[in-house]
Amino acid sequence: MPIRRLAPAVVNQIAAGEVVERPASVVKEVLENAFDAGARRVDIEIAGGGRDLIRIADDGEGIPADQLALAVEAHATSKIESATDLEGVSTMGFRGEALASIASVSRFMLESRTKGDDEAWRIEVNDGVIGSPAPTAGPPGTRVEVRNLFHTVPARRRFLKSETAESARIAEVVRLLALARPTIGFRLVSNGRCLLDLPATDDPRRRIVGVLGEELDGRLIEVRGEIGSPADGTLTSVWGLVGLPETARPTAKNQRFILNGRAIVDRSLSHALKEGFRGLVEPGRHPVGVCYLEMNPARVDVNVHPAKTEVRFREARPLHGLVRRAIQEALQEADLVRNLAIETSAEAPAGEPSAREGTAPERPTIVTRSSWSGPGSGAGGPSRSTSHPSSPRAGSDRSSAGRSRTSSGVDLARAREAVGDVPMPTATPASPATPAVEVLPTLVGADAVLQVHQSFLVTQDSEGLVIIDQHALHERVMFEKLHDRYAAGPLESQRQLVPIVFDADPASIAALESLAPLLERLGIEATAAGPRGVAIHGFPTLLVSRRVDPGPFLSELLERAAQGEIDRDDHEAALADVLDVMSCKAAVKAGDRLGEREIAELLAMRDRIDREGSCPHGRPTHLRIPIAELERRFGRSPG
Ligand code: ADP
Ligand code: MG
């Protein structure tokens, strides 16, 4: 066969292979055109999973009658003029191939009316043949109708999934685009049934909750950050909402990134989100988060792939740091203590103090509640954490006065100082004679503390009863402390007069070799001793003081590393993993009976840690039973 130029209709069909993979891609392209046209509202109607019909109407600026034919021609666009325009595209489209591609594989109709015109015009494309525009009745804006998608390419039609699956994909695309544009109203109807109805809003929080689920209402934390400077065009900002750790899910589906209004998929950003939650979400679960990034369009290349969901950043590293830090900072400020029966606390009228005035603590010192709880929780009344200066606490005050001698040494400041250099609580082994519940005198601030079953500490904060898992909290404290120490310089190591030697398999020895520099900075000096042994020459003073047995400790650590539980490729991750093990071993255990001073120290220390809500493995350290919940359970609901 001689070489021939392909007919435009064939060229378009080939291009369609890239741009319109399935009905959902048609929906995406047509919606993005509506965005570019400044639409405030879009209506999407589909039938047969989009194979039979996709009809999308917008109220954007419209297309002049004399340009309708051009709109469906390949490589015809109103959005760029020259290759240099590609350097800073701010519209969703610019390739000028979507409508041409879609029209080449369907029975296609485009109808539009510009604001100034008093009639609409329509044009049809059948089998690649563009008809001539004809006047018709219709409101300002654009309507696109796509019927019998892929009827000219049966191979592609056969490749589609079931009707339900294709509708689900369309709904997914619409949801994603709706997240990207909260100020646009969206409605999706499938086979006459309304699947989505999202009114336009100026509050992205409303849209996020509307798309990701009402259960996130009041459980989202705002994140924000900024790097670079407007002077040299490097200003990059992030604003977003992330779910509290407890809202994490088994899949990463509810993690979304919107860059300059475009929903994108980016591995580095997903990683940053995950890192932001490090230690707060259990492995295997994925935090929820929607992050909106704004940056100079010239600093990102969106022309990497026809679908434009993947982009290339000029500099990805700073962006990763920006997102991770913004999330970490927001989480640090948030109250991450989980409320038990959280759903009922919302029923209690906000700022209605009468029923619990008598029990409100004078100094809500322990857990500070911050603004994350969203518009729902505090609306219409004063904040719950408002202190009640005149509230009588005669009972506990008297008891504290009576015992002031025993507790004289444990004011907060002193307790904090005392733990500055880690004389960590040394647990007393439980004795059978010890009562399960011990009432301790006033310890921290003005709040009494009980140790229950030698495992839990019970106290209060401004909102209710707080139960602390002593091991999980101590572990968290140790983790933060070790992390800070590590950053400041190598940990102090106690040298062994005679090396401690233990048996190890070759995999553990290999793990030791790769981890040795890190371990050394942590005060663990160890070398291989022959092909099947490890010798410990030095061990961190801190672990020695916590009576951690060096042999079993390192043996377990190396075994875990050999099994891949410790990430040896990424330094930060490896450090965190090793610190996890160290803090777990050094922490007081459930069953350790703690003395008054030790409890005071532990409670004082938690003010200094960033993430008191969870242990390094993401399990909770604290739980709260809100006063409102207690009132409800005791049939004492206010009002
Ligand atoms: P691109 O979006 O890359 O420019 P398309 O094939 O998607 O290419 O659209 C071609 C042109 O048709 C656009 O540049 C725009 O001028 C016009 N157009 C398409 N859809 C709309 C719409 N909904 N409202 C206004 N103009 C539109
Ligand atoms: Mg387009």
PDB file of C-alpha atoms in Angstrom, residues 310-534:
ATOM      1  CA  GLU A 310      -0.672  13.832  35.819  1.00  0.00           C
ATOM      2  CA  VAL A 311       1.473  16.917  35.872  1.00  0.00           C
ATOM      3  CA  ARG A 312       5.167  17.641  36.145  1.00  0.00           C
ATOM      4  CA  PHE A 313       6.365  20.125  38.731  1.00  0.00           C
ATOM      5  CA  ARG A 314       9.440  22.174  38.164  1.00  0.00           C
ATOM      6  CA  GLU A 315      10.326  21.504  41.770  1.00  0.00           C
ATOM      7  CA  ALA A 316       8.490  18.738  43.552  1.00  0.00           C
ATOM      8  CA  ARG A 317      10.507  18.603  46.791  1.00  0.00           C
ATOM      9  CA  PRO A 318       9.445  21.924  48.342  1.00  0.00           C
ATOM     10  CA  LEU A 319       5.850  21.089  47.501  1.00  0.00           C
ATOM     11  CA  HIS A 320       6.108  17.811  49.376  1.00  0.00           C
ATOM     12  CA  GLY A 321       7.480  19.655  52.407  1.00  0.00           C
ATOM     13  CA  LEU A 322       4.784  22.311  52.200  1.00  0.00           C
ATOM     14  CA  VAL A 323       1.951  19.792  52.285  1.00  0.00           C
ATOM     15  CA  ARG A 324       3.518  17.579  54.941  1.00  0.00           C
ATOM     16  CA  ARG A 325       4.295  20.481  57.261  1.00  0.00           C
ATOM     17  CA  ALA A 326       0.896  22.116  56.828  1.00  0.00           C
ATOM     18  CA  ILE A 327      -0.752  18.859  57.864  1.00  0.00           C
ATOM     19  CA  GLN A 328       1.615  18.212  60.752  1.00  0.00           C
ATOM     20  CA  GLU A 329       1.116  21.702  62.121  1.00  0.00           C
ATOM     21  CA  ALA A 330      -2.645  21.493  61.891  1.00  0.00           C
ATOM     22  CA  LEU A 331      -2.667  18.143  63.643  1.00  0.00           C
ATOM     23  CA  GLN A 332      -0.420  19.448  66.374  1.00  0.00           C
ATOM     24  CA  GLU A 333      -2.859  22.199  67.169  1.00  0.00           C
ATOM     25  CA  ALA A 334      -5.904  20.009  67.001  1.00  0.00           C
ATOM     26  CA  ASP A 335      -7.465  18.159  69.875  1.00  0.00           C
ATOM     27  CA  LEU A 336      -6.966  14.575  68.849  1.00  0.00           C
ATOM     28  CA  VAL A 337      -8.506  13.009  71.901  1.00  0.00           C
ATOM     29  CA  ARG A 338     -11.296  10.751  70.772  1.00  0.00           C
ATOM     30  CA  ASN A 339     -14.684  11.281  72.308  1.00  0.00           C
ATOM     31  CA  LEU A 340     -16.570   8.177  73.217  1.00  0.00           C
ATOM     32  CA  ALA A 341     -20.088   8.225  71.800  1.00  0.00           C
ATOM     33  CA  ILE A 342     -19.145  11.305  69.849  1.00  0.00           C
ATOM     34  CA  GLU A 343     -22.444  11.344  68.020  1.00  0.00           C
ATOM     35  CA  THR A 344     -24.426  12.061  71.142  1.00  0.00           C
ATOM     36  CA  SER A 345     -22.272  14.934  72.269  1.00  0.00           C
ATOM     37  CA  ALA A 346     -23.492  16.838  69.259  1.00  0.00           C
ATOM     38  CA  GLU A 347     -27.033  16.603  70.559  1.00  0.00           C
ATOM     39  CA  ALA A 348     -26.219  18.557  73.672  1.00  0.00           C
ATOM     40  CA  PRO A 349     -27.043  22.209  73.229  1.00  0.00           C
ATOM     41  CA  ALA A 350     -23.853  24.191  72.881  1.00  0.00           C
ATOM     42  CA  GLY A 351     -23.125  26.637  75.648  1.00  0.00           C
ATOM     43  CA  GLU A 352     -25.866  25.340  77.928  1.00  0.00           C
ATOM     44  CA  PRO A 353     -24.030  25.216  81.191  1.00  0.00           C
ATOM     45  CA  SER A 354     -26.734  24.896  83.858  1.00  0.00           C
ATOM     46  CA  ALA A 355     -26.588  21.165  84.344  1.00  0.00           C
ATOM     47  CA  ARG A 356     -22.867  20.916  84.613  1.00  0.00           C
ATOM     48  CA  GLU A 357     -21.795  24.217  86.005  1.00  0.00           C
ATOM     49  CA  GLY A 358     -20.998  22.575  89.272  1.00  0.00           C
ATOM     50  CA  THR A 359     -18.622  20.154  87.679  1.00  0.00           C
ATOM     51  CA  ALA A 360     -16.809  22.383  85.266  1.00  0.00           C
ATOM     52  CA  PRO A 361     -13.176  22.581  86.237  1.00  0.00           C
ATOM     53  CA  GLU A 362     -11.704  25.936  87.039  1.00  0.00           C
ATOM     54  CA  ARG A 363      -8.680  25.312  84.949  1.00  0.00           C
ATOM     55  CA  PRO A 364      -9.313  23.343  81.810  1.00  0.00           C
ATOM     56  CA  THR A 365      -5.620  22.737  81.556  1.00  0.00           C
ATOM     57  CA  ILE A 366      -5.084  19.319  80.173  1.00  0.00           C
ATOM     58  CA  VAL A 367      -6.521  19.027  76.755  1.00  0.00           C
ATOM     59  CA  THR A 368      -6.906  22.160  74.761  1.00  0.00           C
ATOM     60  CA  ARG A 369      -9.707  22.177  72.332  1.00  0.00           C
ATOM     61  CA  SER A 370      -9.008  23.999  69.121  1.00  0.00           C
ATOM     62  CA  SER A 371     -10.974  25.138  66.157  1.00  0.00           C
ATOM     63  CA  TRP A 372     -11.118  22.014  64.071  1.00  0.00           C
ATOM     64  CA  SER A 373     -14.496  20.888  65.232  1.00  0.00           C
ATOM     65  CA  GLY A 374     -16.020  22.970  62.520  1.00  0.00           C
ATOM     66  CA  PRO A 375     -19.022  25.172  62.152  1.00  0.00           C
ATOM     67  CA  GLY A 376     -21.466  22.651  63.597  1.00  0.00           C
ATOM     68  CA  SER A 377     -20.022  22.243  67.034  1.00  0.00           C
ATOM     69  CA  GLY A 378     -19.727  25.724  68.361  1.00  0.00           C
ATOM     70  CA  ALA A 379     -22.418  27.516  66.421  1.00  0.00           C
ATOM     71  CA  GLY A 380     -24.982  29.534  68.299  1.00  0.00           C
ATOM     72  CA  GLY A 381     -23.375  29.584  71.689  1.00  0.00           C
ATOM     73  CA  PRO A 382     -20.221  30.261  73.598  1.00  0.00           C
ATOM     74  CA  SER A 383     -17.447  27.752  73.318  1.00  0.00           C
ATOM     75  CA  ARG A 384     -17.642  24.776  75.614  1.00  0.00           C
ATOM     76  CA  SER A 385     -14.204  25.322  76.957  1.00  0.00           C
ATOM     77  CA  THR A 386     -15.159  28.699  78.387  1.00  0.00           C
ATOM     78  CA  SER A 387     -14.032  28.536  81.954  1.00  0.00           C
ATOM     79  CA  HIS A 388     -16.355  29.175  84.823  1.00  0.00           C
ATOM     80  CA  PRO A 389     -14.310  31.177  87.276  1.00  0.00           C
ATOM     81  CA  SER A 390     -16.869  31.018  90.033  1.00  0.00           C
ATOM     82  CA  SER A 391     -17.684  27.359  89.770  1.00  0.00           C
ATOM     83  CA  PRO A 392     -17.576  25.656  93.106  1.00  0.00           C
ATOM     84  CA  ARG A 393     -15.163  22.786  93.338  1.00  0.00           C
ATOM     85  CA  ALA A 394     -15.321  22.592  97.057  1.00  0.00           C
ATOM     86  CA  GLY A 395     -15.030  18.825  97.227  1.00  0.00           C
ATOM     87  CA  SER A 396     -11.794  18.400  95.462  1.00  0.00           C
ATOM     88  CA  ASP A 397     -10.365  21.675  96.676  1.00  0.00           C
ATOM     89  CA  ARG A 398     -10.836  20.571 100.218  1.00  0.00           C
ATOM     90  CA  SER A 399      -9.197  17.298  99.584  1.00  0.00           C
ATOM     91  CA  SER A 400      -6.313  18.947  97.876  1.00  0.00           C
ATOM     92  CA  ALA A 401      -5.874  21.328 100.785  1.00  0.00           C
ATOM     93  CA  GLY A 402      -5.943  18.440 103.181  1.00  0.00           C
ATOM     94  CA  ARG A 403      -3.196  16.660 101.348  1.00  0.00           C
ATOM     95  CA  SER A 404      -1.213  19.596 100.220  1.00  0.00           C
ATOM     96  CA  ARG A 405       1.872  18.255 101.895  1.00  0.00           C
ATOM     97  CA  THR A 406       1.963  15.077  99.926  1.00  0.00           C
ATOM     98  CA  SER A 407       1.378  16.775  96.648  1.00  0.00           C
ATOM     99  CA  SER A 408       3.381  19.881  97.318  1.00  0.00           C
ATOM    100  CA  GLY A 409       6.122  18.984  94.882  1.00  0.00           C
ATOM    101  CA  VAL A 410       4.055  18.416  91.840  1.00  0.00           C
ATOM    102  CA  ASP A 411       3.024  21.694  90.422  1.00  0.00           C
ATOM    103  CA  LEU A 412       3.146  21.667  86.651  1.00  0.00           C
ATOM    104  CA  ALA A 413       6.270  23.681  86.197  1.00  0.00           C
ATOM    105  CA  ARG A 414       8.252  21.609  88.636  1.00  0.00           C
ATOM    106  CA  ALA A 415       6.992  18.384  87.173  1.00  0.00           C
ATOM    107  CA  ARG A 416       8.005  19.523  83.738  1.00  0.00           C
ATOM    108  CA  GLU A 417      11.425  20.483  84.886  1.00  0.00           C
ATOM    109  CA  ALA A 418      11.790  17.184  86.587  1.00  0.00           C
ATOM    110  CA  VAL A 419      11.219  15.302  83.374  1.00  0.00           C
ATOM    111  CA  GLY A 420      13.423  17.563  81.338  1.00  0.00           C
ATOM    112  CA  ASP A 421      16.187  15.038  81.628  1.00  0.00           C
ATOM    113  CA  VAL A 422      14.345  11.805  81.724  1.00  0.00           C
ATOM    114  CA  PRO A 423      14.306  10.314  85.174  1.00  0.00           C
ATOM    115  CA  MET A 424      11.400   8.443  83.665  1.00  0.00           C
ATOM    116  CA  PRO A 425       8.899   6.830  85.959  1.00  0.00           C
ATOM    117  CA  THR A 426      10.376   3.627  87.207  1.00  0.00           C
ATOM    118  CA  ALA A 427       7.530   1.268  87.551  1.00  0.00           C
ATOM    119  CA  THR A 428       6.953  -0.675  90.707  1.00  0.00           C
ATOM    120  CA  PRO A 429       5.930  -4.225  89.897  1.00  0.00           C
ATOM    121  CA  ALA A 430       2.313  -4.893  90.716  1.00  0.00           C
ATOM    122  CA  SER A 431       1.742  -6.779  93.908  1.00  0.00           C
ATOM    123  CA  PRO A 432      -1.315  -8.967  94.373  1.00  0.00           C
ATOM    124  CA  ALA A 433      -2.289  -6.995  97.430  1.00  0.00           C
ATOM    125  CA  THR A 434      -2.516  -3.753  95.526  1.00  0.00           C
ATOM    126  CA  PRO A 435      -6.063  -2.535  95.237  1.00  0.00           C
ATOM    127  CA  ALA A 436      -7.228  -2.283  91.631  1.00  0.00           C
ATOM    128  CA  VAL A 437      -8.286   1.305  92.028  1.00  0.00           C
ATOM    129  CA  GLU A 438      -6.242   3.815  93.871  1.00  0.00           C
ATOM    130  CA  VAL A 439      -7.340   7.369  94.484  1.00  0.00           C
ATOM    131  CA  LEU A 440      -4.448   9.727  94.287  1.00  0.00           C
ATOM    132  CA  PRO A 441      -4.441  13.188  95.671  1.00  0.00           C
ATOM    133  CA  THR A 442      -4.730  16.186  93.466  1.00  0.00           C
ATOM    134  CA  LEU A 443      -1.877  16.026  91.090  1.00  0.00           C
ATOM    135  CA  VAL A 444      -1.941  18.033  87.960  1.00  0.00           C
ATOM    136  CA  GLY A 445      -3.451  21.470  88.085  1.00  0.00           C
ATOM    137  CA  ALA A 446      -6.537  20.897  90.157  1.00  0.00           C
ATOM    138  CA  ASP A 447      -7.541  17.589  88.665  1.00  0.00           C
ATOM    139  CA  ALA A 448      -7.570  14.383  90.654  1.00  0.00           C
ATOM    140  CA  VAL A 449      -6.161  11.304  88.996  1.00  0.00           C
ATOM    141  CA  LEU A 450      -6.889   7.633  89.541  1.00  0.00           C
ATOM    142  CA  GLN A 451      -4.825   4.751  88.371  1.00  0.00           C
ATOM    143  CA  VAL A 452      -7.180   1.957  87.423  1.00  0.00           C
ATOM    144  CA  HIS A 453      -6.054  -1.675  87.134  1.00  0.00           C
ATOM    145  CA  GLN A 454      -2.506  -0.428  86.945  1.00  0.00           C
ATOM    146  CA  SER A 455      -3.128   0.339  83.310  1.00  0.00           C
ATOM    147  CA  PHE A 456      -5.293   3.399  82.931  1.00  0.00           C
ATOM    148  CA  LEU A 457      -5.192   6.875  84.355  1.00  0.00           C
ATOM    149  CA  VAL A 458      -8.517   8.576  84.829  1.00  0.00           C
ATOM    150  CA  THR A 459      -8.810  12.339  85.060  1.00  0.00           C
ATOM    151  CA  GLN A 460     -10.861  15.163  83.629  1.00  0.00           C
ATOM    152  CA  ASP A 461     -10.584  18.031  81.224  1.00  0.00           C
ATOM    153  CA  SER A 462     -12.853  20.906  80.363  1.00  0.00           C
ATOM    154  CA  GLU A 463     -15.192  18.652  78.465  1.00  0.00           C
ATOM    155  CA  GLY A 464     -15.483  15.517  80.412  1.00  0.00           C
ATOM    156  CA  LEU A 465     -13.866  12.439  81.806  1.00  0.00           C
ATOM    157  CA  VAL A 466     -10.541  11.537  80.247  1.00  0.00           C
ATOM    158  CA  ILE A 467      -9.131   8.023  80.292  1.00  0.00           C
ATOM    159  CA  ILE A 468      -5.477   7.573  79.442  1.00  0.00           C
ATOM    160  CA  ASP A 469      -3.702   4.392  78.451  1.00  0.00           C
ATOM    161  CA  GLN A 470      -0.532   4.770  80.497  1.00  0.00           C
ATOM    162  CA  HIS A 471       1.605   2.627  78.234  1.00  0.00           C
ATOM    163  CA  ALA A 472       0.393   4.269  75.026  1.00  0.00           C
ATOM    164  CA  LEU A 473       0.903   7.738  76.463  1.00  0.00           C
ATOM    165  CA  HIS A 474       4.344   6.991  77.794  1.00  0.00           C
ATOM    166  CA  GLU A 475       5.309   5.425  74.519  1.00  0.00           C
ATOM    167  CA  ARG A 476       4.190   8.567  72.708  1.00  0.00           C
ATOM    168  CA  VAL A 477       6.150  10.739  75.121  1.00  0.00           C
ATOM    169  CA  MET A 478       9.270   8.614  74.732  1.00  0.00           C
ATOM    170  CA  PHE A 479       8.964   8.737  70.983  1.00  0.00           C
ATOM    171  CA  GLU A 480       8.859  12.528  70.882  1.00  0.00           C
ATOM    172  CA  LYS A 481      11.649  12.821  73.390  1.00  0.00           C
ATOM    173  CA  LEU A 482      13.898  10.420  71.541  1.00  0.00           C
ATOM    174  CA  HIS A 483      13.125  12.148  68.288  1.00  0.00           C
ATOM    175  CA  ASP A 484      14.149  15.532  69.724  1.00  0.00           C
ATOM    176  CA  ARG A 485      17.232  14.049  71.282  1.00  0.00           C
ATOM    177  CA  TYR A 486      18.256  12.474  68.026  1.00  0.00           C
ATOM    178  CA  ALA A 487      17.894  15.779  66.213  1.00  0.00           C
ATOM    179  CA  ALA A 488      20.124  17.458  68.792  1.00  0.00           C
ATOM    180  CA  GLY A 489      22.991  14.974  68.465  1.00  0.00           C
ATOM    181  CA  PRO A 490      23.944  11.376  69.081  1.00  0.00           C
ATOM    182  CA  LEU A 491      22.312   9.778  72.089  1.00  0.00           C
ATOM    183  CA  GLU A 492      24.443   9.049  75.100  1.00  0.00           C
ATOM    184  CA  SER A 493      25.640   5.483  75.090  1.00  0.00           C
ATOM    185  CA  GLN A 494      26.761   3.330  77.981  1.00  0.00           C
ATOM    186  CA  ARG A 495      29.712   1.186  77.011  1.00  0.00           C
ATOM    187  CA  GLN A 496      29.677  -2.471  77.942  1.00  0.00           C
ATOM    188  CA  LEU A 497      32.807  -3.732  79.693  1.00  0.00           C
ATOM    189  CA  VAL A 498      32.199  -7.100  78.139  1.00  0.00           C
ATOM    190  CA  PRO A 499      30.221  -7.105  74.876  1.00  0.00           C
ATOM    191  CA  ILE A 500      26.827  -8.732  75.058  1.00  0.00           C
ATOM    192  CA  VAL A 501      26.671 -11.406  72.370  1.00  0.00           C
ATOM    193  CA  PHE A 502      23.560 -13.073  70.997  1.00  0.00           C
ATOM    194  CA  ASP A 503      22.732 -15.439  68.147  1.00  0.00           C
ATOM    195  CA  ALA A 504      21.387 -13.935  64.969  1.00  0.00           C
ATOM    196  CA  ASP A 505      20.553 -15.257  61.527  1.00  0.00           C
ATOM    197  CA  PRO A 506      22.233 -13.877  58.385  1.00  0.00           C
ATOM    198  CA  ALA A 507      19.187 -11.746  57.534  1.00  0.00           C
ATOM    199  CA  SER A 508      19.386 -10.017  60.905  1.00  0.00           C
ATOM    200  CA  ILE A 509      23.114  -9.469  60.467  1.00  0.00           C
ATOM    201  CA  ALA A 510      22.498  -7.931  57.049  1.00  0.00           C
ATOM    202  CA  ALA A 511      19.877  -5.681  58.624  1.00  0.00           C
ATOM    203  CA  LEU A 512      22.402  -4.646  61.276  1.00  0.00           C
ATOM    204  CA  GLU A 513      24.873  -3.673  58.589  1.00  0.00           C
ATOM    205  CA  SER A 514      22.456  -1.379  56.843  1.00  0.00           C
ATOM    206  CA  LEU A 515      21.082   0.123  60.053  1.00  0.00           C
ATOM    207  CA  ALA A 516      24.418   0.469  61.916  1.00  0.00           C
ATOM    208  CA  PRO A 517      24.998   4.199  61.268  1.00  0.00           C
ATOM    209  CA  LEU A 518      21.490   5.058  62.400  1.00  0.00           C
ATOM    210  CA  LEU A 519      21.699   2.793  65.456  1.00  0.00           C
ATOM    211  CA  GLU A 520      25.027   4.301  66.395  1.00  0.00           C
ATOM    212  CA  ARG A 521      23.550   7.780  66.501  1.00  0.00           C
ATOM    213  CA  LEU A 522      20.875   6.329  68.738  1.00  0.00           C
ATOM    214  CA  GLY A 523      23.522   5.021  71.132  1.00  0.00           C
ATOM    215  CA  ILE A 524      23.391   1.391  70.027  1.00  0.00           C
ATOM    216  CA  GLU A 525      26.842   0.163  69.082  1.00  0.00           C
ATOM    217  CA  ALA A 526      26.816  -3.340  67.707  1.00  0.00           C
ATOM    218  CA  THR A 527      28.814  -5.412  65.231  1.00  0.00           C
ATOM    219  CA  ALA A 528      28.561  -8.818  63.680  1.00  0.00           C
ATOM    220  CA  ALA A 529      30.324 -11.450  65.792  1.00  0.00           C
ATOM    221  CA  GLY A 530      31.087 -14.222  63.361  1.00  0.00           C
ATOM    222  CA  PRO A 531      28.562 -15.407  60.770  1.00  0.00           C
ATOM    223  CA  ARG A 532      25.762 -16.084  63.257  1.00  0.00           C
ATOM    224  CA  GLY A 533      26.169 -13.668  66.107  1.00  0.00           C
ATOM    225  CA  VAL A 534      25.908 -10.027  67.077  1.00  0.00           C
TER     226      VAL A 534
END
